[in-house]
C-alpha positions as a printed Julia matrix, in Angstrom:
366×3 Matrix{Float64}:
  15.25   15.01  -15.33
  13.38   14.7   -18.7
  10.76   16.82  -20.23
   8.94   14.04  -22.27
   7.98   12.03  -19.26
   4.24   10.52  -19.43
   2.06    8.05  -17.93
   1.81    5.62  -21.01
   5.43    4.34  -21.28
   8.88    4.7   -19.56
  11.12    7.31  -21.18
  14.75    7.96  -20.82
  15.71   10.09  -17.65
  18.73   10.92  -15.63
  18.48   10.53  -12.02
  21.13   12.29   -9.87
  21.41   10.92   -6.25
  24.06   11.51   -3.72
  26.54   12.33   -6.23
  25.83    9.37   -8.35
  24.34    9.65  -11.79
  21.89    7.02  -13.0
  20.9     6.48  -16.43
  17.4     5.42  -15.73
  13.89    5.39  -17.28
  10.82    7.12  -15.72
   7.07    7.51  -16.1
   4.0     8.93  -14.25
   2.23    6.44  -12.36
  -1.04    6.35  -10.34
  -4.89    6.36  -10.98
  -6.7     9.32   -9.42
  -3.03   10.71   -8.61
  -2.44   11.12  -12.3
  -4.5    14.15  -12.02
  -2.41   15.79   -9.3
  -0.28   18.75  -10.2
   2.55   16.93   -8.05
   2.65   13.56   -9.76
   4.02   10.16   -8.72
   6.65    8.46  -10.59
   7.89    4.94  -11.36
  11.72    4.72  -12.02
  13.54    1.94  -13.64
  17.37    1.48  -13.4
  19.86   -0.71  -15.27
  20.86   -4.2   -14.17
  24.4    -3.26  -13.74
  23.73    0.03  -11.96
  21.02   -0.36   -9.55
  19.63    2.2    -7.31
  21.01    2.33   -3.75
  20.31    4.2    -0.57
  22.04    2.42    2.18
  21.3     4.73    5.01
  17.39    4.75    4.82
  14.62    2.02    5.44
  17.28   -0.55    6.72
  19.16   -0.38    3.73
  17.29    0.53    0.6
  19.83   -1.13   -1.84
  20.18   -2.81   -5.23
  16.68   -1.62   -6.57
  15.8    -2.18  -10.32
  12.72   -0.26   -9.76
  11.42    2.35   -7.2
   8.26    4.33   -6.89
   8.24    8.11   -5.86
   4.83    8.38   -4.19
   3.46   11.91   -4.23
   2.48   13.53   -0.84
   0.19   15.96   -2.54
  -2.69   14.12   -0.97
  -1.57   14.26    2.62
  -0.6    17.37    4.47
   1.24   15.63    7.17
   3.36   13.85    4.58
   4.0    10.42    6.3
   0.78    8.57    5.85
   2.0     6.25    3.14
   5.43    5.67    4.88
   3.7     4.88    8.16
   1.26    2.53    6.74
   3.99    0.5     4.99
   6.39    0.61    8.1
   3.47   -0.88   10.15
   2.75   -3.69    7.71
   6.27   -4.47    7.57
   6.83   -4.76   11.45
   3.57   -6.92   11.94
   5.43   -9.86   10.69
   8.94  -10.12    9.36
   7.88  -12.78    6.98
   5.67  -10.47    5.18
   6.53   -9.34    1.56
   8.36   -6.31    2.79
   7.77   -2.87    1.11
  10.74   -0.63    2.11
   9.94    3.04    2.37
  11.72    6.41    3.48
  11.17   10.17    2.76
  13.09   11.91    0.46
  13.05   15.31   -1.6
  12.85   15.49   -5.42
  14.1    18.2    -7.93
  12.66   17.89  -11.28
  14.65   19.21  -14.22
  16.81   20.99  -11.46
  13.65   22.71   -9.84
  12.34   22.04   -6.39
   9.52   19.47   -6.78
   8.6    18.56   -3.1
   8.58   15.92   -0.52
   7.86   12.22   -1.6
   7.79    8.81   -0.18
  10.27    6.67   -1.81
   9.23    2.98   -1.95
   9.67   -0.29   -3.55
   8.07   -1.06   -6.84
   5.69   -4.23   -6.31
   7.06   -6.39   -9.41
   8.73   -9.65  -10.24
  12.13   -7.99   -9.04
  10.68   -7.55   -5.48
   9.37  -11.09   -5.38
  12.76  -12.34   -6.39
  14.2   -10.41   -3.54
  12.05  -12.49   -1.3
  13.16  -15.76   -2.71
  10.14  -16.24   -5.17
  10.28  -16.72   -8.85
  10.56  -13.52  -10.7
   8.34  -15.0   -13.47
   5.36  -15.87  -11.38
   2.03  -14.32  -11.75
   1.46  -11.01  -10.05
  -2.2    -9.37  -10.08
  -3.0    -5.98   -8.95
  -6.37   -5.22   -7.46
  -7.59   -1.87   -8.96
 -11.44   -1.61   -8.09
 -13.76   -2.67   -5.37
 -14.8    -5.62   -7.53
 -11.49   -7.23   -6.25
 -13.47   -8.61   -3.22
 -13.33  -12.24   -3.56
 -16.93  -12.51   -4.51
 -18.74  -13.56   -7.82
 -21.86  -11.61   -7.6
 -22.36   -9.09  -10.37
 -19.24   -9.96  -12.2
 -18.4   -10.99  -15.6
 -15.35  -13.08  -14.38
 -14.12  -13.98  -11.05
 -11.22  -11.78  -11.56
 -13.03   -8.78  -12.35
 -11.35   -5.86  -10.6
  -7.76   -7.03  -11.01
  -5.45   -6.93  -13.75
  -2.47   -9.16  -14.46
   0.96   -7.31  -13.97
   3.5   -10.06  -14.68
   3.64  -13.72  -15.59
   2.63  -15.92  -18.39
   0.19  -16.52  -20.05
   0.18  -12.73  -20.55
  -3.01  -10.41  -19.83
  -5.28  -10.91  -22.73
  -4.15  -14.41  -23.64
  -6.17  -17.68  -22.81
  -5.53  -18.84  -19.32
  -3.89  -15.74  -18.0
  -6.26  -15.47  -15.2
  -6.99  -19.32  -14.57
  -5.31  -19.6   -11.24
  -6.83  -16.42   -9.7
 -10.39  -17.19  -11.1
  -9.84  -20.56   -9.22
  -8.77  -18.82   -5.96
 -11.59  -16.39   -5.83
 -14.15  -18.95   -6.64
 -12.94  -21.2    -3.9
 -13.12  -18.38   -1.47
 -16.5   -17.39   -2.54
 -18.03  -20.96   -2.8
 -16.28  -23.37   -0.85
 -18.06  -25.24    2.13
 -16.86  -24.36    5.48
 -15.4   -27.78    5.66
 -13.52  -27.42    2.45
 -12.49  -23.88    3.2
 -10.92  -25.02    6.53
  -9.27  -28.12    4.99
  -7.89  -26.59    2.03
  -7.08  -23.02    2.7
  -3.49  -23.22    4.03
  -2.67  -25.23    0.78
  -3.89  -22.29   -1.27
  -2.86  -19.05    0.47
  -0.27  -17.98    2.92
  -3.06  -17.49    5.61
  -0.78  -15.29    7.89
  -0.49  -12.73    4.89
  -4.11  -12.66    4.28
  -5.16  -12.36    7.85
  -2.71   -9.62    8.46
  -4.46   -7.9     5.81
  -7.5    -7.62    7.7
  -5.72   -6.54   10.99
  -3.56   -3.89    9.24
  -6.23   -2.25    7.12
  -8.96   -2.34    9.62
  -6.73   -0.82   12.31
  -5.33    2.0    10.15
  -8.92    2.37    8.44
  -7.42    1.91    5.11
 -10.68    1.84    3.29
  -9.32    1.51   -0.21
  -6.72   -0.97    0.65
  -9.27   -3.34    2.11
 -11.13   -4.04   -1.11
  -8.56   -2.96   -3.59
  -5.25   -1.43   -3.95
  -3.37   -4.72   -3.25
  -1.0    -7.35   -5.05
  -1.59  -10.94   -5.19
   1.36  -13.26   -6.33
   1.34  -16.98   -7.2
   3.99  -19.18   -8.71
   1.85  -21.73  -10.85
   4.75  -23.91  -11.63
   5.54  -24.7    -7.88
   2.0   -24.09   -6.73
   3.2   -22.56   -3.57
   0.56  -20.61   -1.42
  -0.45  -17.17   -2.78
   0.97  -14.19   -1.25
  -0.3   -10.79   -0.52
   1.34   -7.13   -0.5
  -0.6    -4.01    0.25
  -0.59   -0.76   -1.8
  -1.91    2.82   -1.63
  -2.77    4.59    1.72
  -3.81    8.23    1.08
  -7.19    6.71    2.22
  -6.11    5.93    5.7
  -5.34    7.33    9.24
  -8.44    9.5     9.52
  -8.66   10.83    6.14
 -10.58    9.82    2.74
  -8.94    9.48   -0.65
  -9.94   13.1    -1.32
  -8.34   14.08    2.02
 -11.49   14.79    3.85
 -11.91   13.98    7.39
 -13.21   10.67    8.73
 -13.61    9.38   12.3
 -11.91    6.73   14.16
 -14.68    4.41   15.29
 -15.14    2.11   12.26
 -15.71   -1.46   13.45
 -12.93   -3.78   12.5
 -15.07   -6.5    11.52
 -17.3    -4.19    9.39
 -14.55   -4.52    6.81
 -16.04   -7.65    5.57
 -17.99   -5.32    3.32
 -14.86   -5.02    1.22
 -13.81   -8.54    1.04
 -15.18  -11.94    1.29
 -12.01  -13.41    2.33
 -12.31  -11.28    5.65
 -15.48  -12.68    6.07
 -14.72  -16.32    5.78
 -11.67  -15.98    8.07
 -13.62  -14.3    10.78
 -16.63  -16.48   10.5
 -14.55  -19.68   10.57
 -14.85  -21.46   13.91
 -11.18  -22.53   13.5
  -9.48  -19.3    12.21
 -11.68  -16.59   13.76
 -11.02  -16.93   17.41
  -7.23  -17.06   17.09
  -7.38  -14.3    14.72
  -9.13  -11.8    16.96
  -6.73  -12.85   19.74
  -3.73  -12.28   17.59
  -5.25   -8.62   16.85
  -5.15   -7.94   20.65
  -1.7    -9.33   20.94
  -0.4    -7.12   18.33
  -1.8    -4.19   20.02
   0.08   -4.97   22.98
   3.3    -5.9    21.05
   4.44   -4.35   17.71
   1.31   -2.07   17.49
   1.46   -0.78   20.89
   0.12    2.74   20.76
   3.32    4.06   22.36
   5.68    2.36   19.83
   3.49    3.56   16.98
   3.42    7.14   18.29
   7.19    6.99   18.76
   7.69    5.88   15.23
   5.34    8.54   13.89
   6.97   11.52   16.01
  10.39   10.3    14.48
   9.14   10.67   10.98
   7.53   13.89   11.74
  10.74   15.25   13.31
  12.76   14.01   10.43
  10.5    15.75    7.79
   9.26   18.78    9.42
  11.36   21.16    7.6
  10.82   19.45    4.48
   7.02   19.6     4.89
   6.9    23.07    5.48
   8.79   23.79    2.44
   6.55   21.28    0.36
   3.55   23.32    1.88
   4.78   26.53    0.72
   5.18   25.24   -2.75
   2.0    23.18   -3.26
  -0.61   24.64   -0.75
  -2.42   26.82   -3.07
  -2.54   24.32   -5.75
  -3.8    21.66   -3.03
  -6.63   23.95   -1.98
  -7.82   24.73   -5.37
  -7.35   21.22   -6.73
 -10.62   19.97   -8.61
 -10.69   16.66   -6.66
 -11.55   18.19   -3.46
 -12.11   21.92   -3.88
 -15.73   21.37   -2.62
 -14.25   21.69    0.83
 -13.57   24.39    3.38
 -12.19   22.34    6.06
  -8.53   22.54    5.02
  -5.77   22.2     7.66
  -2.08   23.38    7.43
   0.9    21.14    7.92
   0.91   21.97   11.64
  -2.69   21.02   12.2
  -2.55   18.05   10.2
   0.25   16.59   12.03
  -1.52   17.24   15.3
  -4.72   15.72   13.92
  -2.92   12.56   12.81
  -1.12   11.89   16.09
  -4.56   12.31   17.91
  -6.3    10.09   15.49
  -3.82    7.23   16.16
  -4.36    7.74   19.92
  -8.31    7.6    19.43
  -8.33    4.92   16.98
  -5.97    2.71   18.89
  -7.87    2.92   22.28
 -11.11    2.34   20.3
  -9.88   -0.96   18.82
  -8.01   -2.17   21.91
 -11.24   -2.06   23.81
 -12.73   -4.43   21.19
  -9.66   -6.92   21.09
  -8.18   -6.62   24.69
């Protein structure tokens, strides 16, 4: 609770959770979502009193920061959560982003159903055995496409979130500029010979598998994080972000089909194109896509996961709908539409979309 919260800076806030009171700091977060009546939040906790929820997400404990992701743009209330969980299970060596569903009261008043998630930052990198002081970059626009055309700098479209030199200082983007330039210009021979020294290839290959399967269009070319420790010069790591544009809806919550070609996502990202075009990497990558669809991404397993989320959140989803539906339907970002669905309709739509999308992709990568 705190009436002075804003998007510009953290302000003091009190967080009461499961009988424990945290002295915290909070701010609004997001890009387009800053305009939502039901906004997203970032919360920061003291080093000696970290946030902990031991019973969800496999143990969501000892968090210096967390994000409360608004579900205002998802009438099924589980798209963001399902996306992160699917990213996590694709490979346990990924940078894991823990998520679960929770209810928020703001200043003592019911505010709705949210997705509680890790904040991608140096603390999270440290949790994964990486240096907290490494360079962390966030892709914010579709210029973050690993291409050089129509850009003032190779890193256009990304911002430096953490690490030194700081954003705005000389050399702040040197390592990122070098990586983008390499992806964009390396010969096929050099690309194959040097790629595994430069990036954790499994991270970046799985990025394509993951976003092309769920049709996370924004997350294919932007809405991602890239981490590099320039001191040890270990391979770059990847983490995904933001999935309101996925699972059959656009970022404006309009319907989209299930039949986008997975390899069509090269429009968003030159790294996808280079990997798929590579004689060494392309074939095994396509084969692994098919293996995932028979394994961790088997449709029955994904549907079971989805159904469990829906069962868990149904009562809260209906309550949230009662609180926010009128404002959702009149919201200026998408009030040009007349095809809105309610909670029950959206849950059924999303489930059928998964069935149809998985069958479509499985026919391409059997």
